[in-house]
Tab-separated table of C-alpha atoms and ligand atoms in Angstrom:
chain	number	residue	atom	x	y	z
A	1	MET	CA	21.734	4.160	-11.038
A	2	ASN	CA	24.589	6.637	-10.563
A	3	ALA	CA	23.797	10.096	-9.174
A	4	GLN	CA	23.656	11.781	-12.579
A	5	ASN	CA	21.403	9.115	-14.113
A	6	LYS	CA	19.231	9.301	-11.035
A	7	ASP	CA	18.778	13.076	-11.339
A	8	ALA	CA	17.976	12.707	-15.034
A	9	ALA	CA	15.437	9.935	-14.334
A	10	ILE	CA	13.750	12.031	-11.632
A	11	ALA	CA	13.567	15.091	-13.909
A	12	ALA	CA	12.117	12.998	-16.741
A	13	ALA	CA	9.592	11.420	-14.396
A	14	ALA	CA	8.489	14.810	-13.027
A	15	ALA	CA	8.059	16.111	-16.605
A	16	CYS	CA	6.080	12.989	-17.497
A	17	LEU	CA	3.714	13.561	-14.536
A	18	ALA	CA	3.308	17.228	-15.473
A	19	ALA	CA	2.334	16.163	-19.007
A	20	GLY	CA	-0.403	13.895	-17.627
A	21	GLY	CA	1.653	10.686	-17.811
A	22	LEU	CA	1.719	7.666	-15.500
A	23	VAL	CA	4.953	6.961	-13.605
A	24	ALA	CA	5.562	3.890	-11.456
A	25	PHE	CA	7.980	4.768	-8.651
A	26	PRO	CA	9.359	3.108	-5.509
A	27	THR	CA	8.261	3.981	-1.999
A	28	GLU	CA	9.515	2.304	1.176
A	29	THR	CA	6.243	0.305	1.366
A	30	VAL	CA	5.454	-0.859	-2.201
A	31	TYR	CA	5.821	0.564	-5.720
A	32	GLY	CA	3.158	3.190	-6.530
A	33	LEU	CA	1.602	4.143	-9.858
A	34	GLY	CA	1.720	7.940	-9.858
A	35	ALA	CA	-0.341	10.576	-11.643
A	36	ASP	CA	-0.755	14.334	-11.151
A	37	ALA	CA	-3.401	14.518	-8.399
A	38	ARG	CA	-4.872	17.680	-9.974
A	39	ASN	CA	-5.336	16.186	-13.448
A	40	GLY	CA	-8.659	14.329	-13.776
A	41	GLU	CA	-7.797	12.953	-17.193
A	42	ALA	CA	-4.491	11.485	-15.998
A	43	ILE	CA	-6.337	9.932	-13.045
A	44	ALA	CA	-8.931	8.391	-15.366
A	45	ARG	CA	-6.065	6.796	-17.343
A	46	LEU	CA	-4.586	5.543	-14.079
A	47	TYR	CA	-7.839	3.771	-13.105
A	48	ALA	CA	-7.982	2.269	-16.598
A	49	ALA	CA	-4.369	1.053	-16.395
A	50	LYS	CA	-5.039	-0.669	-13.053
A	51	GLY	CA	-8.475	-1.956	-14.003
A	52	ARG	CA	-9.590	-0.491	-10.687
A	53	PRO	CA	-13.217	0.005	-9.637
A	54	ARG	CA	-14.113	3.677	-9.747
A	55	PHE	CA	-15.364	3.810	-6.157
A	56	ASN	CA	-11.882	3.268	-4.831
A	57	PRO	CA	-10.251	6.559	-3.739
A	58	LEU	CA	-6.503	7.206	-4.033
A	59	ILE	CA	-3.793	8.381	-1.627
A	60	ALA	CA	-2.279	11.814	-2.357
A	61	HIS	CA	1.501	11.700	-1.833
A	62	VAL	CA	3.237	14.937	-0.883
A	63	ALA	CA	6.768	15.977	0.038
A	64	ASP	CA	6.072	17.127	3.604
A	65	ALA	CA	3.441	17.864	6.241
A	66	ALA	CA	3.169	21.513	5.106
A	67	ALA	CA	2.058	20.324	1.648
A	68	ALA	CA	-0.411	17.895	3.272
A	69	ARG	CA	-1.898	20.739	5.326
A	70	ARG	CA	-2.784	22.523	2.067
A	71	LEU	CA	-5.005	19.577	1.132
A	72	ALA	CA	-6.541	18.516	4.450
A	73	ARG	CA	-7.482	19.686	7.957
A	74	PHE	CA	-5.365	18.218	10.744
A	75	ASP	CA	-6.759	17.800	14.250
A	76	ALA	CA	-4.464	17.390	17.276
A	77	ALA	CA	-4.163	13.614	16.839
A	78	ALA	CA	-3.277	13.975	13.155
A	79	GLU	CA	-0.601	16.553	13.996
A	80	LYS	CA	0.912	14.208	16.575
A	81	LEU	CA	1.015	11.300	14.130
A	82	ALA	CA	2.469	13.382	11.310
A	83	ALA	CA	5.198	14.707	13.619
A	84	ALA	CA	6.058	11.221	14.878
A	85	PHE	CA	5.865	9.152	11.680
A	86	TRP	CA	6.303	11.306	8.553
A	87	PRO	CA	8.082	10.705	6.326
A	88	GLY	CA	7.140	7.019	6.652
A	89	PRO	CA	4.640	4.200	6.089
A	90	LEU	CA	1.575	5.989	7.521
A	91	THR	CA	-1.414	7.372	5.566
A	92	LEU	CA	-3.840	9.769	7.257
A	93	VAL	CA	-7.470	10.094	6.118
A	94	LEU	CA	-8.549	13.632	6.995
A	95	PRO	CA	-11.340	16.099	6.174
A	96	LYS	CA	-10.443	17.705	2.856
A	97	ARG	CA	-10.078	21.458	2.738
A	98	PRO	CA	-12.562	23.337	0.542
A	99	ASP	CA	-9.683	24.376	-1.734
A	100	CYS	CA	-8.098	20.893	-1.823
A	101	ALA	CA	-6.330	20.587	-5.201
A	102	VAL	CA	-6.892	16.831	-5.581
A	103	ALA	CA	-9.298	16.086	-8.446
A	104	ASP	CA	-12.736	14.824	-7.377
A	105	LEU	CA	-12.287	11.657	-9.412
A	106	ALA	CA	-9.376	10.605	-7.154
A	107	LEU	CA	-11.525	11.173	-4.032
A	108	ALA	CA	-14.405	9.045	-5.322
A	109	GLY	CA	-16.902	11.606	-4.086
A	110	LEU	CA	-15.738	11.523	-0.431
A	111	ASP	CA	-15.376	14.617	1.801
A	112	SER	CA	-12.121	13.162	3.123
A	113	VAL	CA	-8.704	12.834	1.529
A	114	ALA	CA	-5.952	10.300	2.226
A	115	VAL	CA	-2.477	11.888	2.486
A	116	ARG	CA	0.967	10.376	2.935
A	117	VAL	CA	4.583	11.591	3.017
A	118	PRO	CA	6.743	8.672	1.825
A	119	ALA	CA	10.284	8.221	3.160
A	120	HIS	CA	11.942	6.568	0.137
A	121	PRO	CA	14.645	8.910	-1.233
A	122	VAL	CA	13.472	8.396	-4.842
A	123	ALA	CA	9.844	9.170	-3.915
A	124	GLN	CA	11.049	12.204	-1.956
A	125	ALA	CA	13.133	13.435	-4.895
A	126	LEU	CA	10.259	12.928	-7.342
A	127	LEU	CA	7.767	14.812	-5.143
A	128	ALA	CA	10.253	17.651	-4.676
A	129	ALA	CA	10.932	17.875	-8.426
A	130	PHE	CA	7.233	17.691	-9.364
A	131	ALA	CA	6.269	20.184	-6.627
A	132	GLY	CA	2.660	19.037	-6.436
A	133	PRO	CA	0.510	16.209	-5.034
A	134	VAL	CA	0.840	12.805	-6.728
A	135	VAL	CA	-1.910	10.214	-6.377
A	136	ALA	CA	-0.471	6.720	-6.329
A	137	PRO	CA	-2.208	3.418	-5.708
A	138	SER	CA	-0.024	0.336	-5.540
A	139	ALA	CA	1.313	-0.303	-9.067
A	140	ASN	CA	-0.469	-3.629	-9.670
A	141	ARG	CA	-3.544	-4.652	-11.639
A	142	SER	CA	-6.614	-4.399	-9.414
A	143	GLY	CA	-7.031	-7.540	-7.304
A	144	HIS	CA	-3.382	-8.629	-7.608
A	145	VAL	CA	-0.822	-8.453	-4.800
A	146	SER	CA	1.136	-5.210	-4.456
A	147	PRO	CA	4.497	-4.916	-6.261
A	148	THR	CA	7.672	-4.731	-4.193
A	149	SER	CA	10.043	-4.569	-7.179
A	150	ALA	CA	10.124	-2.972	-10.639
A	151	ALA	CA	9.885	-6.461	-12.176
A	152	HIS	CA	6.537	-6.988	-10.374
A	153	VAL	CA	5.300	-3.663	-11.775
A	154	LEU	CA	6.240	-4.653	-15.320
A	155	ALA	CA	4.671	-8.101	-14.939
A	156	ASP	CA	1.306	-6.414	-14.239
A	157	LEU	CA	1.468	-3.120	-16.127
A	158	ARG	CA	3.922	-3.382	-19.043
A	159	GLY	CA	2.618	-1.264	-21.908
A	160	ARG	CA	0.085	0.468	-19.633
A	161	VAL	CA	2.431	2.969	-17.944
A	162	ASP	CA	4.710	5.647	-19.379
A	163	MET	CA	7.707	5.143	-17.066
A	164	VAL	CA	8.946	2.836	-14.321
A	165	ILE	CA	11.708	4.004	-11.971
A	166	ASP	CA	13.642	0.964	-10.752
A	167	ALA	CA	15.306	1.412	-7.364
A	168	GLY	CA	15.424	-2.204	-6.245
A	169	PRO	CA	13.180	-3.988	-3.745
A	170	CYS	CA	11.045	-2.075	-1.212
A	171	ALA	CA	12.368	-2.153	2.352
A	172	VAL	CA	9.017	-2.473	4.174
A	173	GLY	CA	7.124	-4.618	1.657
A	174	LEU	CA	3.629	-3.951	3.057
A	175	GLU	CA	1.362	-1.027	2.157
A	176	SER	CA	1.153	1.910	4.550
A	177	THR	CA	-0.964	1.744	7.697
A	178	ILE	CA	-4.090	3.913	7.207
A	179	VAL	CA	-5.517	5.879	10.142
A	180	ALA	CA	-8.571	8.129	9.833
A	181	CYS	CA	-8.598	11.250	12.018
A	182	LEU	CA	-12.159	12.333	11.220
A	183	ASP	CA	-13.495	11.941	14.767
A	184	VAL	CA	-11.822	9.340	17.031
A	185	PRO	CA	-8.567	8.060	15.474
A	186	THR	CA	-9.526	4.860	13.651
A	187	LEU	CA	-7.426	2.109	12.073
A	188	LEU	CA	-8.688	1.612	8.489
A	189	ARG	CA	-5.896	-0.681	7.265
A	190	PRO	CA	-3.104	-2.348	9.239
A	191	GLY	CA	0.167	-1.928	7.354
A	192	GLY	CA	3.873	-1.176	7.440
A	193	LEU	CA	3.693	0.871	10.661
A	194	PRO	CA	2.682	-1.377	13.586
A	195	ARG	CA	-0.503	-0.339	15.392
A	196	GLU	CA	1.265	-0.485	18.782
A	197	GLU	CA	3.649	2.325	17.767
A	198	ILE	CA	0.739	4.566	16.749
A	199	GLU	CA	-1.145	3.859	19.991
A	200	ARG	CA	1.975	4.659	22.025
A	201	VAL	CA	2.232	8.119	20.408
A	202	LEU	CA	-1.507	8.823	20.754
A	203	GLY	CA	-1.645	7.502	24.333
A	204	ARG	CA	-4.865	5.648	23.448
A	205	ARG	CA	-6.137	2.632	21.543
A	206	LEU	CA	-7.147	3.096	17.929
A	207	ALA	CA	-10.793	2.464	17.106
A	208	LEU	CA	-11.337	-0.274	14.525
A	209	ALA	CA	-13.277	0.333	11.338
A	210	ALA	CA	-16.280	-1.930	10.932
A	211	VAL	CA	-15.346	-3.905	7.829
A	212	SER	CA	-18.107	-4.644	5.353
A	213	ASP	CA	-17.818	-5.482	1.677
A	214	LYS	CA	-20.981	-3.490	0.945
A	215	ALA	CA	-19.819	-0.120	2.254
A	216	PRO	CA	-16.125	-0.478	3.085
A	217	LEU	CA	-14.654	2.476	4.956
A	218	ALA	CA	-11.341	2.005	3.159
A	219	PRO	CA	-12.983	0.807	-0.048
A	220	GLY	CA	-9.874	-1.045	-1.192
A	221	MET	CA	-10.287	-3.418	1.720
A	222	LEU	CA	-12.680	-5.767	-0.085
A	223	SER	CA	-12.201	-9.166	1.533
A	224	SER	CA	-10.367	-10.787	-1.392
A	225	HIS	CA	-8.415	-7.732	-2.545
A	226	TYR	CA	-4.870	-9.074	-2.184
A	227	ALA	CA	-5.111	-12.221	-4.227
A	228	PRO	CA	-2.617	-14.626	-5.759
A	229	LYS	CA	-4.023	-17.142	-8.272
A	230	ALA	CA	-3.168	-20.137	-6.070
A	231	LYS	CA	-5.441	-21.377	-3.286
A	232	LEU	CA	-4.105	-20.552	0.177
A	233	ARG	CA	-4.410	-22.552	3.390
A	234	LEU	CA	-3.353	-20.593	6.474
A	235	ASN	CA	-1.843	-21.571	9.854
A	236	ALA	CA	-0.470	-24.817	8.409
A	237	ASP	CA	2.027	-26.991	10.301
A	238	MET	CA	3.204	-28.737	7.143
A	239	ALA	CA	2.272	-29.121	3.493
A	240	ALA	CA	-0.340	-31.673	2.441
A	241	PRO	CA	0.341	-33.621	-0.787
A	242	GLY	CA	0.175	-31.249	-3.768
A	243	GLU	CA	0.709	-28.106	-1.667
A	244	ALA	CA	3.739	-25.818	-1.721
A	245	LEU	CA	4.757	-24.731	1.788
A	246	LEU	CA	5.376	-21.046	2.519
A	247	GLY	CA	7.398	-21.173	5.711
A	248	PHE	CA	7.839	-18.876	8.687
A	249	GLY	CA	10.585	-19.788	11.122
A	250	PRO	CA	12.521	-23.078	10.855
A	251	ALA	CA	10.858	-25.279	8.198
A	252	HIS	CA	12.615	-28.059	6.283
A	253	GLU	CA	10.009	-28.657	3.641
A	254	ALA	CA	9.348	-25.017	2.737
A	255	ALA	CA	9.341	-24.132	-0.980
A	256	LEU	CA	10.003	-20.565	0.164
A	257	ASN	CA	10.354	-19.071	3.631
A	258	LEU	CA	9.071	-15.628	4.719
A	259	SER	CA	11.763	-15.560	7.396
A	260	PRO	CA	13.717	-18.663	8.422
A	261	ARG	CA	14.716	-16.880	11.668
A	262	GLY	CA	11.105	-15.902	12.425
A	263	ASP	CA	11.601	-12.156	12.008
A	264	LEU	CA	8.398	-10.225	11.217
A	265	ILE	CA	10.180	-7.333	9.489
A	266	GLU	CA	11.927	-9.727	7.115
A	267	ALA	CA	8.637	-11.612	6.595
A	268	ALA	CA	6.794	-8.407	5.652
A	269	ALA	CA	9.467	-7.482	3.116
A	270	ASN	CA	9.207	-10.962	1.538
A	271	LEU	CA	5.430	-11.507	1.676
A	272	PHE	CA	4.258	-10.253	-1.728
A	273	SER	CA	7.342	-11.352	-3.677
A	274	HIS	CA	7.103	-14.891	-2.252
A	275	LEU	CA	3.368	-15.096	-3.054
A	276	ARG	CA	4.134	-13.969	-6.618
A	277	ALA	CA	7.028	-16.414	-6.947
A	278	LEU	CA	4.919	-19.374	-5.760
A	279	ASP	CA	2.144	-18.331	-8.167
A	280	ALA	CA	4.667	-18.103	-10.993
A	281	SER	CA	6.072	-21.558	-10.129
A	282	GLY	CA	2.637	-22.967	-10.945
A	283	ALA	CA	1.788	-24.070	-7.394
A	284	GLY	CA	-1.986	-24.546	-7.366
A	285	SER	CA	-2.219	-24.647	-3.570
A	286	ILE	CA	-0.039	-22.939	-0.996
A	287	ALA	CA	0.065	-23.868	2.685
A	288	VAL	CA	1.237	-20.944	4.813
A	289	MET	CA	2.722	-21.521	8.251
A	290	LYS	CA	1.402	-19.583	11.237
A	291	VAL	CA	2.702	-16.017	11.574
A	292	PRO	CA	2.391	-14.406	15.042
A	293	ARG	CA	-0.038	-11.467	15.244
A	294	GLU	CA	2.007	-8.859	17.113
A	295	GLY	CA	3.760	-5.866	15.493
A	296	LEU	CA	3.854	-6.184	11.698
A	297	GLY	CA	2.248	-9.614	12.120
A	298	GLU	CA	-1.166	-7.907	12.278
A	299	ALA	CA	-0.796	-6.548	8.735
A	300	ILE	CA	0.839	-9.750	7.433
A	301	ASN	CA	-2.073	-11.852	8.749
A	302	ASP	CA	-4.562	-9.315	7.332
A	303	ARG	CA	-3.061	-9.685	3.829
A	304	LEU	CA	-2.891	-13.473	4.149
A	305	VAL	CA	-6.557	-13.711	5.161
A	306	ARG	CA	-7.535	-11.552	2.155
A	307	ALA	CA	-5.322	-13.577	-0.149
A	308	ALA	CA	-7.007	-16.772	1.099
A	309	ALA	CA	-10.582	-15.429	0.774
A	310	PRO	CA	-12.826	-16.951	-1.899
A	311	LYS	CA	-12.422	-15.002	-5.123
A	312	ALA	CA	-16.164	-14.744	-5.947
A	313	GLY	CA	-16.770	-11.189	-4.766
A	314	LYS	CA	-13.406	-9.963	-5.932
A	315	ALA	CA	-12.874	-6.370	-7.026
A	316	LYS	CA	-12.044	-6.212	-10.709
B	401	TXA	O1	1.825	2.083	0.936
B	401	TXA	C1	0.870	2.551	0.316
B	401	TXA	O2	-0.095	3.077	0.890
B	401	TXA	C2	0.927	2.461	-1.226
B	401	TXA	C3	2.075	3.337	-1.695
B	401	TXA	C4	2.166	3.408	-3.186
B	401	TXA	O3	1.969	4.617	-1.146
B	401	TXA	N1	-0.310	2.862	-1.788
B	401	TXA	C5	-1.451	2.115	-1.682
B	401	TXA	O4	-2.539	2.638	-2.366
B	401	TXA	O5	-1.504	1.062	-1.080
B	401	TXA	P1	-3.829	1.803	-2.693
B	401	TXA	O6	-4.656	2.687	-3.586
B	401	TXA	O7	-3.476	0.472	-3.210
B	401	TXA	O8	-4.573	1.692	-1.305
B	401	TXA	C6	-5.112	2.867	-0.716
B	401	TXA	C7	-6.234	2.549	0.226
B	401	TXA	C8	-7.433	1.951	-0.478
B	401	TXA	O9	-7.917	0.881	0.327
B	401	TXA	C9	-8.432	3.097	-0.477
B	401	TXA	O10	-9.741	2.660	-0.511
B	401	TXA	C10	-8.070	3.807	0.809
B	401	TXA	O11	-6.671	3.763	0.835
B	401	TXA	N2	-8.482	5.223	0.818
B	401	TXA	C11	-8.047	6.221	0.039
B	401	TXA	N3	-8.687	7.373	0.308
B	401	TXA	C12	-9.554	7.111	1.306
B	401	TXA	C13	-10.501	7.876	2.041
B	401	TXA	N4	-10.700	9.173	1.794
B	401	TXA	N5	-11.219	7.261	2.999
B	401	TXA	C14	-11.022	5.944	3.275
B	401	TXA	N6	-10.149	5.158	2.612
B	401	TXA	C15	-9.423	5.731	1.645
B	402	MG	MG1	-3.469	-1.583	-3.713
């Protein structure tokens, strides 16, 4: 995209959102499927396009912390985190203000609202042009892995969205880290911002949300939410007959490698595209080599465990 085409695409996308349309756009984490957060009808179409269960609330994306403060109440911890990490791959779940503009449908009946200021220049430009909150779940069909390229978006949602802005692959490749600041700061979803960095800024450990499929605190965290079609075996040393090996670090036999040099940032950026590619290659079973748990490894292992979970109770 040259600069002029880019401006025209952003203006068209903002007009599409204002008219109640659905726009898939890049963020630094994954591609999002955007709708006007104030437009209940547009949000209903968004749930239908994703095939997403209604109880799953959406993240409101805004251009800056000032816009987020019009939707939600920030305590001292939330202010610290916003100052340190926005724009960036962090979502804050906060008490919603009484005059919060986000439609009730997008909040799934909760008294809290999830807010995020994305860093991607295209997301920033779109939010500035639209000048209002945009709800955006990851732009995949419910239960599939998140899209990290425009091609992934089209594979899942072609014909179901009004516009897709293609700006190449996402740099982070994992969804945002979600922290609730409702009472003690609590980690709801590990993600593209490592927990250690958040704890360093807060000067304390994050509490952990008790995960339960019956009443999930971050309802999207159903155990088999991030699911490829293939069966996954984790912490493998090598592939068994009939398995495709997803490598991490040096691995001769790997069909694909998350990061041949064992780099967690590179592995995060490759995770969802490699899972999709192995699925598309027809591999029925994937053996995944061990990925260390520190830094982004926490979120990578979280997604792998969900992807490997039995599909029976899967969100549809
Ligand atoms: O990186 C990301 O966060 C991407 C990009 C597009 O911004 N978005 C994303 O959205 O991953 P989604 O809808 O796929 O995941 C949002 C998660 C869900 O698990 C949802 O249940 C949770 O956030 N969530 C939203 N509002 C919440 C709330 N008020 N309380 C607890 N969890 C909430
Ligand atoms: Mg998602």
